Protein backbone atom coordinates (compact mmCIF):
# COMPACT_ATOMS: atom_id res chain seq x y z
CA UNK A 1 0.00 0.00 0.00
CA UNK A 2 1.43 3.36 -1.03
CA UNK A 3 2.16 5.70 1.79
CA UNK A 4 3.13 9.13 2.95
CA UNK A 5 4.62 8.82 6.41
CA UNK A 6 5.04 11.66 8.86
CA UNK A 7 7.55 10.85 11.55
CA UNK A 8 5.59 12.17 14.53
CA UNK A 9 1.86 12.22 15.33
CA UNK A 10 2.24 14.62 18.25
CA UNK A 11 5.00 17.07 19.16
CA UNK A 12 5.34 19.56 21.97
CA UNK A 13 8.08 22.16 21.63
CA UNK A 14 9.12 25.31 23.46
CA UNK A 15 9.05 28.79 22.01
CA UNK A 16 12.30 29.56 20.21
CA UNK A 17 13.24 25.95 19.53
CA UNK A 18 14.21 24.80 16.06
CA UNK A 19 11.71 22.16 14.96
CA UNK A 20 12.00 19.59 12.20
CA UNK A 21 8.96 17.83 10.75
CA UNK A 22 9.82 14.91 8.51
CA UNK A 23 7.83 13.39 5.68
CA UNK A 24 8.69 10.34 3.58
CA UNK A 25 6.82 8.92 0.58
CA UNK A 26 7.33 5.58 -1.11
CA UNK A 27 5.55 6.29 -4.41
CA UNK A 28 8.47 7.86 -6.28
CA UNK A 29 6.42 11.06 -6.55
CA UNK A 30 8.04 14.18 -7.92
CA UNK A 31 5.91 16.65 -5.98
CA UNK A 32 5.75 17.05 -2.22
CA UNK A 33 3.84 19.57 -0.15
CA UNK A 34 3.48 20.90 3.37
CA UNK A 35 0.17 22.28 4.59
CA UNK A 36 -1.05 23.52 7.92
CA UNK A 37 -4.64 23.17 9.03
CA UNK A 38 -6.33 25.45 11.53
CA UNK A 39 -9.95 25.70 12.64
CA UNK A 40 -11.81 28.26 10.56
CA UNK A 41 -8.88 28.74 8.18
CA UNK A 42 -8.84 25.36 6.47
CA UNK A 43 -5.74 23.96 4.82
CA UNK A 44 -3.09 26.41 3.74
CA UNK A 45 -0.04 25.63 1.64
CA UNK A 46 3.27 26.46 3.28
CA UNK A 47 5.83 25.16 0.76
CA UNK A 48 6.06 22.64 -2.01
CA UNK A 49 8.80 20.96 -3.97
CA UNK A 50 8.65 19.55 -7.48
CA UNK A 51 12.12 18.03 -7.52
CA UNK A 52 15.11 17.30 -5.36
CA UNK A 53 16.68 20.51 -4.01
CA UNK A 54 13.84 22.55 -5.56
CA UNK A 55 11.30 24.45 -3.49
CA UNK A 56 8.53 26.95 -4.02
CA UNK A 57 6.79 29.17 -1.50
CA UNK A 58 3.15 28.54 -0.89
CA UNK A 59 0.62 30.91 0.61
CA UNK A 60 2.08 31.20 4.12
CA UNK A 61 5.86 30.53 4.03
CA UNK A 62 6.84 33.07 6.70
CA UNK A 63 8.58 31.47 9.65
CA UNK A 64 9.19 28.21 7.79
CA UNK A 65 11.81 26.68 5.56
CA UNK A 66 12.06 23.32 3.81
CA UNK A 67 14.64 20.84 2.68
CA UNK A 68 14.50 18.19 0.00
CA UNK A 69 17.82 16.40 -0.33
CA UNK A 70 16.31 13.12 -1.51
CA UNK A 71 13.29 12.51 -3.70
CA UNK A 72 11.40 10.58 -1.06
CA UNK A 73 11.94 12.96 1.85
CA UNK A 74 10.63 16.48 2.43
CA UNK A 75 11.36 18.26 5.69
CA UNK A 76 9.62 21.29 7.14
CA UNK A 77 11.73 23.43 9.45
CA UNK A 78 10.51 25.96 11.98
CA UNK A 79 13.62 28.05 12.56
CA UNK A 80 12.38 29.53 15.85
CA UNK A 81 9.06 28.09 16.91
CA UNK A 82 6.37 30.46 18.08
CA UNK A 83 3.00 29.84 19.70
CA UNK A 84 1.17 30.92 16.55
CA UNK A 85 2.72 27.94 14.79
CA UNK A 86 0.72 25.57 16.97
CA UNK A 87 -1.25 23.65 14.35
CA UNK A 88 -1.88 20.41 12.52
CA UNK A 89 0.75 19.93 9.81
CA UNK A 90 -0.01 17.74 6.83
CA UNK A 91 2.41 16.44 4.24
CA UNK A 92 1.28 15.33 0.78
CA UNK A 93 2.79 14.03 -2.42
CA UNK A 94 1.72 13.71 -6.02
CA UNK A 95 3.10 12.51 -9.31
CA UNK A 96 4.13 15.02 -11.97
CA UNK A 97 1.03 16.55 -13.52
CA UNK A 98 -1.05 15.36 -10.55
CA UNK A 99 -3.03 13.03 -12.81
CA UNK A 100 -3.31 10.47 -10.05
CA UNK A 101 -4.20 12.94 -7.36
CA UNK A 102 -2.61 13.66 -4.05
CA UNK A 103 -1.79 11.35 -1.15
CA UNK A 104 -1.64 12.75 2.37
CA UNK A 105 0.12 11.65 5.50
CA UNK A 106 -1.63 11.18 8.83
CA UNK A 107 -0.57 14.58 10.14
CA UNK A 108 1.58 15.97 12.94
CA UNK A 109 -0.13 17.88 15.72
CA UNK A 110 2.45 20.45 16.89
CA UNK A 111 1.98 22.39 20.08
CA UNK A 112 4.38 25.23 20.85
CA UNK A 113 4.37 26.30 24.50
CA UNK B 1 -8.23 34.48 -6.60
CA UNK B 2 -9.12 30.84 -7.07
CA UNK B 3 -11.69 29.79 -4.51
CA UNK B 4 -13.37 26.57 -3.53
CA UNK B 5 -16.55 26.67 -1.47
CA UNK B 6 -18.41 23.92 0.32
CA UNK B 7 -21.94 24.42 1.51
CA UNK B 8 -23.28 23.51 4.01
CA UNK B 9 -20.49 23.63 6.57
CA UNK B 10 -22.26 20.98 8.65
CA UNK B 11 -24.90 18.38 7.99
CA UNK B 12 -26.76 15.92 10.21
CA UNK B 13 -28.81 13.05 8.78
CA UNK B 14 -30.43 9.86 10.10
CA UNK B 15 -28.80 6.58 9.23
CA UNK B 16 -29.87 5.24 5.85
CA UNK B 17 -30.49 8.60 4.26
CA UNK B 18 -28.51 9.56 1.15
CA UNK B 19 -25.92 12.31 1.57
CA UNK B 20 -25.35 15.07 -0.99
CA UNK B 21 -22.28 17.22 -0.49
CA UNK B 22 -21.62 20.23 -2.68
CA UNK B 23 -18.43 21.85 -3.86
CA UNK B 24 -18.15 24.91 -6.09
CA UNK B 25 -15.08 26.54 -7.60
CA UNK B 26 -14.52 29.82 -9.39
CA UNK B 27 -12.04 28.74 -12.05
CA UNK B 28 -12.98 26.01 -14.52
CA UNK B 29 -9.34 25.51 -15.63
CA UNK B 30 -8.72 22.53 -13.40
CA UNK B 31 -6.65 19.40 -13.80
CA UNK B 32 -8.71 17.34 -11.47
CA UNK B 33 -11.09 17.50 -8.51
CA UNK B 34 -10.44 15.32 -5.51
CA UNK B 35 -12.65 14.44 -2.57
CA UNK B 36 -11.15 13.59 0.80
CA UNK B 37 -12.42 12.36 4.13
CA UNK B 38 -10.92 13.54 7.42
CA UNK B 39 -11.66 12.01 10.80
CA UNK B 40 -11.06 14.18 13.89
CA UNK B 41 -7.37 14.70 14.57
CA UNK B 42 -6.33 12.60 11.59
CA UNK B 43 -4.92 13.14 8.13
CA UNK B 44 -6.80 13.18 4.84
CA UNK B 45 -7.95 10.01 3.12
CA UNK B 46 -8.59 10.23 -0.61
CA UNK B 47 -12.06 9.07 -1.61
CA UNK B 48 -12.46 9.86 -5.28
CA UNK B 49 -10.47 11.63 -7.96
CA UNK B 50 -12.18 13.07 -11.05
CA UNK B 51 -9.87 14.14 -13.82
CA UNK B 52 -10.86 17.20 -15.83
CA UNK B 53 -11.84 15.09 -18.85
CA UNK B 54 -14.21 12.98 -16.76
CA UNK B 55 -17.73 13.69 -15.55
CA UNK B 56 -17.96 11.29 -12.64
CA UNK B 57 -16.29 8.60 -10.60
CA UNK B 58 -17.80 5.85 -8.47
CA UNK B 59 -16.51 3.72 -5.65
CA UNK B 60 -18.94 1.53 -3.76
CA UNK B 61 -21.57 3.75 -2.13
CA UNK B 62 -19.74 6.89 -3.25
CA UNK B 63 -20.29 8.77 -6.47
CA UNK B 64 -18.75 12.09 -7.40
CA UNK B 65 -19.70 14.23 -10.37
CA UNK B 66 -17.90 17.13 -12.00
CA UNK B 67 -19.45 19.91 -14.07
CA UNK B 68 -16.70 22.27 -15.14
CA UNK B 69 -19.04 24.61 -17.01
CA UNK B 70 -20.95 25.43 -13.84
CA UNK B 71 -17.94 25.09 -11.57
CA UNK B 72 -19.49 22.39 -9.40
CA UNK B 73 -18.77 18.97 -8.02
CA UNK B 74 -21.13 16.84 -5.96
CA UNK B 75 -20.32 13.89 -3.74
CA UNK B 76 -23.16 11.42 -3.18
CA UNK B 77 -23.02 8.87 -0.41
CA UNK B 78 -25.78 6.31 -0.64
CA UNK B 79 -27.46 4.75 2.38
CA UNK B 80 -25.39 6.61 4.96
CA UNK B 81 -24.00 4.82 8.00
CA UNK B 82 -22.76 6.14 11.36
CA UNK B 83 -19.23 5.27 10.19
CA UNK B 84 -19.61 7.89 7.46
CA UNK B 85 -19.50 10.61 10.10
CA UNK B 86 -16.47 12.74 9.29
CA UNK B 87 -15.47 15.95 7.56
CA UNK B 88 -15.47 15.82 3.78
CA UNK B 89 -13.19 18.11 1.82
CA UNK B 90 -13.08 18.82 -1.86
CA UNK B 91 -9.93 20.13 -3.50
CA UNK B 92 -9.32 21.57 -6.92
CA UNK B 93 -5.99 20.87 -8.56
CA UNK B 94 -4.45 23.16 -11.15
CA UNK B 95 -0.81 22.90 -12.02
CA UNK B 96 1.06 21.89 -8.89
CA UNK B 97 -1.36 23.57 -6.57
CA UNK B 98 -4.29 22.12 -4.63
CA UNK B 99 -6.94 24.50 -3.33
CA UNK B 100 -9.26 23.20 -0.64
CA UNK B 101 -12.79 24.02 0.29
CA UNK B 102 -13.61 24.60 3.93
CA UNK B 103 -15.17 21.16 4.29
CA UNK B 104 -18.57 19.79 5.28
CA UNK B 105 -18.80 18.16 8.70
CA UNK B 106 -21.21 15.23 8.50
CA UNK B 107 -22.94 13.49 11.37
CA UNK B 108 -24.93 10.34 10.65
CA UNK B 109 -27.21 9.51 13.56
CA UNK B 110 -27.99 5.85 14.33
PDB file of C-alpha atoms in Angstrom, chain B:
ATOM      1  CA  UNK B   1      -8.227  34.480  -6.602  1.00  0.00           C
ATOM      2  CA  UNK B   2      -9.117  30.841  -7.072  1.00  0.00           C
ATOM      3  CA  UNK B   3     -11.688  29.793  -4.510  1.00  0.00           C
ATOM      4  CA  UNK B   4     -13.368  26.568  -3.528  1.00  0.00           C
ATOM      5  CA  UNK B   5     -16.551  26.670  -1.469  1.00  0.00           C
ATOM      6  CA  UNK B   6     -18.410  23.918   0.316  1.00  0.00           C
ATOM      7  CA  UNK B   7     -21.938  24.422   1.509  1.00  0.00           C
ATOM      8  CA  UNK B   8     -23.277  23.508   4.014  1.00  0.00           C
ATOM      9  CA  UNK B   9     -20.487  23.631   6.572  1.00  0.00           C
ATOM     10  CA  UNK B  10     -22.256  20.982   8.649  1.00  0.00           C
ATOM     11  CA  UNK B  11     -24.899  18.377   7.986  1.00  0.00           C
ATOM     12  CA  UNK B  12     -26.757  15.918  10.207  1.00  0.00           C
ATOM     13  CA  UNK B  13     -28.808  13.050   8.785  1.00  0.00           C
ATOM     14  CA  UNK B  14     -30.426   9.863  10.105  1.00  0.00           C
ATOM     15  CA  UNK B  15     -28.796   6.582   9.231  1.00  0.00           C
ATOM     16  CA  UNK B  16     -29.871   5.240   5.852  1.00  0.00           C
ATOM     17  CA  UNK B  17     -30.490   8.595   4.255  1.00  0.00           C
ATOM     18  CA  UNK B  18     -28.508   9.558   1.155  1.00  0.00           C
ATOM     19  CA  UNK B  19     -25.922  12.306   1.566  1.00  0.00           C
ATOM     20  CA  UNK B  20     -25.346  15.066  -0.991  1.00  0.00           C
ATOM     21  CA  UNK B  21     -22.279  17.220  -0.488  1.00  0.00           C
ATOM     22  CA  UNK B  22     -21.621  20.225  -2.681  1.00  0.00           C
ATOM     23  CA  UNK B  23     -18.427  21.853  -3.857  1.00  0.00           C
ATOM     24  CA  UNK B  24     -18.152  24.908  -6.089  1.00  0.00           C
ATOM     25  CA  UNK B  25     -15.079  26.538  -7.602  1.00  0.00           C
ATOM     26  CA  UNK B  26     -14.521  29.818  -9.390  1.00  0.00           C
ATOM     27  CA  UNK B  27     -12.037  28.740 -12.046  1.00  0.00           C
ATOM     28  CA  UNK B  28     -12.980  26.013 -14.522  1.00  0.00           C
ATOM     29  CA  UNK B  29      -9.343  25.510 -15.627  1.00  0.00           C
ATOM     30  CA  UNK B  30      -8.716  22.527 -13.405  1.00  0.00           C
ATOM     31  CA  UNK B  31      -6.646  19.398 -13.804  1.00  0.00           C
ATOM     32  CA  UNK B  32      -8.708  17.341 -11.467  1.00  0.00           C
ATOM     33  CA  UNK B  33     -11.085  17.498  -8.514  1.00  0.00           C
ATOM     34  CA  UNK B  34     -10.435  15.318  -5.510  1.00  0.00           C
ATOM     35  CA  UNK B  35     -12.655  14.435  -2.569  1.00  0.00           C
ATOM     36  CA  UNK B  36     -11.149  13.593   0.802  1.00  0.00           C
ATOM     37  CA  UNK B  37     -12.415  12.365   4.130  1.00  0.00           C
ATOM     38  CA  UNK B  38     -10.921  13.536   7.418  1.00  0.00           C
ATOM     39  CA  UNK B  39     -11.660  12.011  10.800  1.00  0.00           C
ATOM     40  CA  UNK B  40     -11.064  14.185  13.889  1.00  0.00           C
ATOM     41  CA  UNK B  41      -7.368  14.700  14.566  1.00  0.00           C
ATOM     42  CA  UNK B  42      -6.334  12.600  11.589  1.00  0.00           C
ATOM     43  CA  UNK B  43      -4.920  13.143   8.126  1.00  0.00           C
ATOM     44  CA  UNK B  44      -6.799  13.177   4.838  1.00  0.00           C
ATOM     45  CA  UNK B  45      -7.953  10.014   3.116  1.00  0.00           C
ATOM     46  CA  UNK B  46      -8.589  10.225  -0.608  1.00  0.00           C
ATOM     47  CA  UNK B  47     -12.065   9.068  -1.610  1.00  0.00           C
ATOM     48  CA  UNK B  48     -12.455   9.864  -5.280  1.00  0.00           C
ATOM     49  CA  UNK B  49     -10.470  11.626  -7.965  1.00  0.00           C
ATOM     50  CA  UNK B  50     -12.183  13.073 -11.047  1.00  0.00           C
ATOM     51  CA  UNK B  51      -9.871  14.145 -13.821  1.00  0.00           C
ATOM     52  CA  UNK B  52     -10.863  17.199 -15.826  1.00  0.00           C
ATOM     53  CA  UNK B  53     -11.842  15.089 -18.854  1.00  0.00           C
ATOM     54  CA  UNK B  54     -14.208  12.981 -16.761  1.00  0.00           C
ATOM     55  CA  UNK B  55     -17.732  13.692 -15.547  1.00  0.00           C
ATOM     56  CA  UNK B  56     -17.962  11.288 -12.645  1.00  0.00           C
ATOM     57  CA  UNK B  57     -16.290   8.600 -10.598  1.00  0.00           C
ATOM     58  CA  UNK B  58     -17.802   5.848  -8.469  1.00  0.00           C
ATOM     59  CA  UNK B  59     -16.506   3.719  -5.652  1.00  0.00           C
ATOM     60  CA  UNK B  60     -18.936   1.535  -3.759  1.00  0.00           C
ATOM     61  CA  UNK B  61     -21.568   3.749  -2.133  1.00  0.00           C
ATOM     62  CA  UNK B  62     -19.745   6.888  -3.247  1.00  0.00           C
ATOM     63  CA  UNK B  63     -20.291   8.768  -6.472  1.00  0.00           C
ATOM     64  CA  UNK B  64     -18.748  12.093  -7.399  1.00  0.00           C
ATOM     65  CA  UNK B  65     -19.699  14.230 -10.375  1.00  0.00           C
ATOM     66  CA  UNK B  66     -17.905  17.134 -11.998  1.00  0.00           C
ATOM     67  CA  UNK B  67     -19.452  19.909 -14.072  1.00  0.00           C
ATOM     68  CA  UNK B  68     -16.703  22.274 -15.137  1.00  0.00           C
ATOM     69  CA  UNK B  69     -19.037  24.609 -17.014  1.00  0.00           C
ATOM     70  CA  UNK B  70     -20.951  25.435 -13.842  1.00  0.00           C
ATOM     71  CA  UNK B  71     -17.938  25.088 -11.567  1.00  0.00           C
ATOM     72  CA  UNK B  72     -19.492  22.387  -9.402  1.00  0.00           C
ATOM     73  CA  UNK B  73     -18.771  18.968  -8.022  1.00  0.00           C
ATOM     74  CA  UNK B  74     -21.129  16.838  -5.959  1.00  0.00           C
ATOM     75  CA  UNK B  75     -20.318  13.890  -3.740  1.00  0.00           C
ATOM     76  CA  UNK B  76     -23.161  11.425  -3.181  1.00  0.00           C
ATOM     77  CA  UNK B  77     -23.017   8.867  -0.409  1.00  0.00           C
ATOM     78  CA  UNK B  78     -25.778   6.307  -0.642  1.00  0.00           C
ATOM     79  CA  UNK B  79     -27.456   4.751   2.379  1.00  0.00           C
ATOM     80  CA  UNK B  80     -25.387   6.613   4.961  1.00  0.00           C
ATOM     81  CA  UNK B  81     -23.998   4.818   8.001  1.00  0.00           C
ATOM     82  CA  UNK B  82     -22.757   6.145  11.358  1.00  0.00           C
ATOM     83  CA  UNK B  83     -19.229   5.267  10.194  1.00  0.00           C
ATOM     84  CA  UNK B  84     -19.611   7.891   7.457  1.00  0.00           C
ATOM     85  CA  UNK B  85     -19.498  10.610  10.102  1.00  0.00           C
ATOM     86  CA  UNK B  86     -16.466  12.739   9.286  1.00  0.00           C
ATOM     87  CA  UNK B  87     -15.466  15.951   7.556  1.00  0.00           C
ATOM     88  CA  UNK B  88     -15.474  15.822   3.779  1.00  0.00           C
ATOM     89  CA  UNK B  89     -13.190  18.109   1.825  1.00  0.00           C
ATOM     90  CA  UNK B  90     -13.079  18.818  -1.864  1.00  0.00           C
ATOM     91  CA  UNK B  91      -9.934  20.126  -3.499  1.00  0.00           C
ATOM     92  CA  UNK B  92      -9.316  21.570  -6.918  1.00  0.00           C
ATOM     93  CA  UNK B  93      -5.987  20.874  -8.562  1.00  0.00           C
ATOM     94  CA  UNK B  94      -4.454  23.165 -11.146  1.00  0.00           C
ATOM     95  CA  UNK B  95      -0.813  22.896 -12.021  1.00  0.00           C
ATOM     96  CA  UNK B  96       1.059  21.888  -8.893  1.00  0.00           C
ATOM     97  CA  UNK B  97      -1.359  23.568  -6.569  1.00  0.00           C
ATOM     98  CA  UNK B  98      -4.288  22.119  -4.634  1.00  0.00           C
ATOM     99  CA  UNK B  99      -6.938  24.501  -3.334  1.00  0.00           C
ATOM    100  CA  UNK B 100      -9.258  23.202  -0.638  1.00  0.00           C
ATOM    101  CA  UNK B 101     -12.795  24.016   0.291  1.00  0.00           C
ATOM    102  CA  UNK B 102     -13.611  24.600   3.934  1.00  0.00           C
ATOM    103  CA  UNK B 103     -15.175  21.162   4.295  1.00  0.00           C
ATOM    104  CA  UNK B 104     -18.574  19.794   5.282  1.00  0.00           C
ATOM    105  CA  UNK B 105     -18.805  18.157   8.696  1.00  0.00           C
ATOM    106  CA  UNK B 106     -21.210  15.226   8.503  1.00  0.00           C
ATOM    107  CA  UNK B 107     -22.938  13.487  11.372  1.00  0.00           C
ATOM    108  CA  UNK B 108     -24.931  10.341  10.650  1.00  0.00           C
ATOM    109  CA  UNK B 109     -27.205   9.513  13.563  1.00  0.00           C
ATOM    110  CA  UNK B 110     -27.990   5.852  14.334  1.00  0.00           C
TER     111      UNK B 110
END
